[in-house]
Amino acid sequence: MSVPHFEPVRLVSKWTLPSDPMTDQSRPGRKRSEQSRLAILAATLDLVAEAGYGTLTVEGIAARSGVGKQTIYRWWPSKADVLLDALATKADLFVPIPDEGTFRADLAGFLGSTFELGEKAQVADTLRALMAQAQIDPDFGKRFREDFLNRRREALGTIVERARERDELPAEVSSRTVIDVVFGTLWYRLLATREPIGRDLAGELVALLADHGASTAEIR
Amino acid sequence: MSVPHFEPVRLVSKWTLPSDPMTDQSRPGRKRSEQSRLAILAATLDLVAEAGYGTLTVEGIAARSGVGKQTIYRWWPSKADVLLDALATKADLFVPIPDEGTFRADLAGFLGSTFELGEKAQVADTLRALMAQAQIDPDFGKRFREDFLNRRREALGTIVERARERDELPAEVSSRTVIDVVFGTLWYRLLATREPIGRDLAGELVALLADHGASTAEIR
Amino acid sequence: MSVPHFEPVRLVSKWTLPSDPMTDQSRPGRKRSEQSRLAILAATLDLVAEAGYGTLTVEGIAARSGVGKQTIYRWWPSKADVLLDALATKADLFVPIPDEGTFRADLAGFLGSTFELGEKAQVADTLRALMAQAQIDPDFGKRFREDFLNRRREALGTIVERARERDELPAEVSSRTVIDVVFGTLWYRLLATREPIGRDLAGELVALLADHGASTAEIR
Amino acid sequence: MSVPHFEPVRLVSKWTLPSDPMTDQSRPGRKRSEQSRLAILAATLDLVAEAGYGTLTVEGIAARSGVGKQTIYRWWPSKADVLLDALATKADLFVPIPDEGTFRADLAGFLGSTFELGEKAQVADTLRALMAQAQIDPDFGKRFREDFLNRRREALGTIVERARERDELPAEVSSRTVIDVVFGTLWYRLLATREPIGRDLAGELVALLADHGASTAEIR
DNA sequence: TGATAAACGAGACGGTACGTCTGGTCTTCAC
DNA sequence: GTGAAGACCAGACGTACCGTCTCGTTTATCA
């Protein structure tokens, strides 16, 4: 069994890339204020925690952070992007990709670190709001899928592909569907039942997805 | 093998119950206008179909349906409730509960009729918007869960319980989780990947959830 | 010097004439409810006294008097007419026309009974509101002038004409202008300066209008 | 006989004082738009001229002037204040204070320039509406009295005080009452009889108020 | 060291929709 | 047929935010 290997998936804000005026020193003019940027992100998380995403406004963020509205509009295309950026900056969205040698262990590890995130109420509330906004605002939806959802899919995809090579998965179920089942169940609990995502769910999902192949293998 | 039995799950609008002034003949005063009610629901679906939920406004609904704004506010607490009502009234949200004798067949039937709904782009768009709004507006969220989501869960629950009695389900996985996995996968495809929910998904879910028991049965 | 003679000017509500369904017994159907009528008028005066004419609404009158809105609209063309009716019914708007033999005494008597009215704050507030509404609503303005203002003018006109015959008025000033000066000063104090109309004003007006002729007469 | 001296009474809008953001250059932020301000005032006068004060709405002013409603609410407390401002800005409300040496001539001059205003139907209609609104809205009433009515009183007061020093006024009548009689008669004709205020009224008022002292002077 | 350039806090701008309120009408049941 | 009840269409109210647009100021680069 190999030593656990972690390849964290970094969620880098699209709006804080190296080509930004903030870090690009070559141009004339005042540089982007890192202080304002952090104040905006902090104010955003505060406001969502206090009153929910439904009452979050750009004006409110500007007022709370002591910043002009234009400074927000200059750097983010919508308040949902600010929130996604705040989440990526403040919360720890690193997701380790374990490599324990068995699908059972890898999935349990992946789900475990995911649960830790979901158990933080503020993170869970924010994720709900972002998924909601992604439905209502198509442009943000595209960015949310590409910058967040797909990165998580790729992380789990790595695990699933390893299991597929080890023949640990039922042949009738495509890798894509395995991923959909895992994330689908997680998101459904987050969005629909709003019940805490406990450790036992990990066991059940493992039993459903991993034990299948194991049992038929044992028959042979 | 028993004759297929269907127990449709009716989605009755909370706002159109028999105790409404609309149908209650005993009170004095003008009765609720059924004509206005239908015009509002039709206009709502039209507007969502034309420009999406993001641009749906109460003012727009009132203007399109030739109704005063107050008439909308009088009967529905939010525009999302109007839309949910419109969906329940106009679209066919009846969901049969098949009873074919095997989980495999029942689940396939349930998923099949669910797919039919999801394949209608207008219905899918509306469901996305409602689930989104349920995250943003907590009050509507509660109503959406109770009036819509939980009713669907109960329908599938009936099927799952029958399968449980026939010992067709893996013992390690609770009935609740089975339901979560099914709906979770459906909603995840609707909200996150936005890929059409094809018939093959039914087969995969059946394989995952139902074949498990089958394989152990074969061992015997 | 003749015995004082009083010809009171009656302000009869246009909306309570003998041909009304209220008093007309010959027509079929339920008779007009005197109870409702009085409740409406009382509620109107109460509401104006409590919160002023600016916040007076037909809905408020209906609610306070326990009457349907339609009952108000059926009998009065506007809320200002209700208020005028209420004033005429509840307050004592009788104005005696004294005939003491001199303009000085007649005018003093006329102004005295007018002052008594104006000193009642509720009556003064109502008169202000009615004059205001008469400016904004042309239809009511016409009725207000005919039913109220002109009747008062005719009363004073009688006094002035008697004085004119006795040669007690300055020849350069028409009777019409005398009337305008008297009522103008009263209304201006009511509307513009809002200062109480004291007894001394009577003396000043008498000096201005009556002593003129007297002084020149005495020279001769 | 002194050379005529004119001290015009300026009606400066309370809402356009030098400390306004419009003219105050020191504060940060965008300056008040003079273009919008003028468009609002022009639209207001237009709308009152077209359909009367009764149908004047803030929405209408905003639509006609191509301005956001908030811009109106930001600078004026009510639509009546907008109208008063419009009248002060667009119409010529300057009132000269003549100093001809005799009360007779000064009053005639003052009334003459006042008549000119009252003869313009649009100005007369607006004044009626403002006086009406002053009765209905106590807050505006206070402003109307202080910003408009009292300034006119002070102008006439200057004339009256000069006449008083020259002993041209009847001793029994206070200066305040003289002013009340003049403005009262003017306003009464405007509000109650709605008859045009002709030149002959000036003669009659002069005869009433000024000739009195003259006649007694002749006795001496 | 001064010119140029960009970002900043501030806040006014034209808009849009909100949810409420009132007007005046219409419909229903009870008397 | 009146009267209370109350739903109806209509439309203005005053507020809240939107996203944009000046402002005067601050902070940088470059000549």
Short mmCIF file of C-alpha atoms in Angstrom, two decimals, chain C residues 53-54 128 131-132 135-136 145 149 153 170 172-174 176-177 180-181 183-185 187-189 191-195 201 204-205 207-209 212 219, chain D residues 53-54 128 131-132 135-136 145 149 153 170 172-174 176-177 180-181 183-185 187-189 191-195 201 204 207-209 211-212 219:
data_model
loop_
_atom_site.label_atom_id
_atom_site.label_comp_id
_atom_site.label_asym_id
_atom_site.label_seq_id
_atom_site.Cartn_x
_atom_site.Cartn_y
_atom_site.Cartn_z
CA TYR C 53 -57.33 65.88 6.16
CA GLY C 54 -54.12 64.82 4.44
CA ARG C 128 -59.03 74.87 5.67
CA MET C 131 -60.99 75.30 0.80
CA ALA C 132 -57.85 73.42 -0.14
CA GLN C 135 -58.65 74.28 -5.36
CA ILE C 136 -57.45 70.84 -6.31
CA ARG C 145 -68.55 77.76 -3.71
CA LEU C 149 -69.11 80.25 0.18
CA ARG C 153 -71.61 86.01 0.88
CA PRO C 170 -67.57 104.74 1.22
CA GLU C 172 -65.62 104.49 -3.93
CA VAL C 173 -65.84 100.90 -2.74
CA SER C 174 -68.36 98.53 -4.27
CA ARG C 176 -68.84 93.29 -3.65
CA THR C 177 -65.43 94.51 -2.63
CA ASP C 180 -64.38 90.38 -0.43
CA VAL C 181 -62.39 92.42 2.08
CA PHE C 183 -64.17 87.33 3.99
CA GLY C 184 -60.73 87.73 2.45
CA THR C 185 -59.23 88.90 5.70
CA TRP C 187 -59.85 83.40 5.20
CA TYR C 188 -56.35 84.79 4.92
CA ARG C 189 -55.92 84.60 8.66
CA LEU C 191 -55.20 79.85 5.69
CA ALA C 192 -52.02 81.89 5.72
CA THR C 193 -51.17 83.30 9.10
CA ARG C 194 -53.14 80.71 11.07
CA GLU C 195 -53.42 83.18 13.89
CA LEU C 201 -60.11 92.32 14.19
CA GLU C 204 -60.47 97.15 12.94
CA LEU C 205 -62.61 96.02 10.06
CA ALA C 207 -63.20 101.13 11.56
CA LEU C 208 -61.92 100.52 8.08
CA LEU C 209 -65.26 99.92 6.39
CA HIS C 212 -65.00 106.09 6.76
CA ILE C 219 -67.47 116.90 8.87
CA TYR D 53 -52.05 70.10 -9.91
CA GLY D 54 -54.54 67.37 -9.08
CA ARG D 128 -53.92 78.17 -5.82
CA MET D 131 -51.90 77.36 -1.00
CA ALA D 132 -54.14 74.30 -1.09
CA GLN D 135 -53.31 73.34 4.11
CA ILE D 136 -53.16 69.60 3.53
CA ARG D 145 -45.42 80.39 4.75
CA LEU D 149 -46.00 84.20 2.10
CA ARG D 153 -45.70 90.25 3.80
CA PRO D 170 -55.92 105.09 10.22
CA GLU D 172 -57.32 102.26 14.72
CA VAL D 173 -55.99 99.72 12.27
CA SER D 174 -52.68 97.97 12.99
CA ARG D 176 -50.48 93.85 10.49
CA THR D 177 -54.17 94.10 9.76
CA ASP D 180 -53.88 91.04 6.10
CA VAL D 181 -56.61 93.02 4.41
CA PHE D 183 -53.33 90.02 0.85
CA GLY D 184 -56.56 88.57 2.18
CA THR D 185 -58.59 90.27 -0.48
CA TRP D 187 -56.07 85.57 -2.06
CA TYR D 188 -59.83 85.45 -1.53
CA ARG D 189 -60.42 86.54 -5.09
CA LEU D 191 -59.23 81.08 -4.18
CA ALA D 192 -62.91 81.75 -3.64
CA THR D 193 -64.42 83.93 -6.31
CA ARG D 194 -61.81 83.13 -8.94
CA GLU D 195 -62.59 86.42 -10.61
CA LEU D 201 -59.53 96.65 -6.99
CA GLU D 204 -60.79 100.49 -4.02
CA ALA D 207 -59.49 104.36 -1.08
CA LEU D 208 -60.22 102.09 1.86
CA LEU D 209 -56.79 102.08 3.41
CA ASP D 211 -57.92 107.92 1.92
CA HIS D 212 -58.93 107.53 5.50
CA ILE D 219 -59.89 118.32 8.64
#
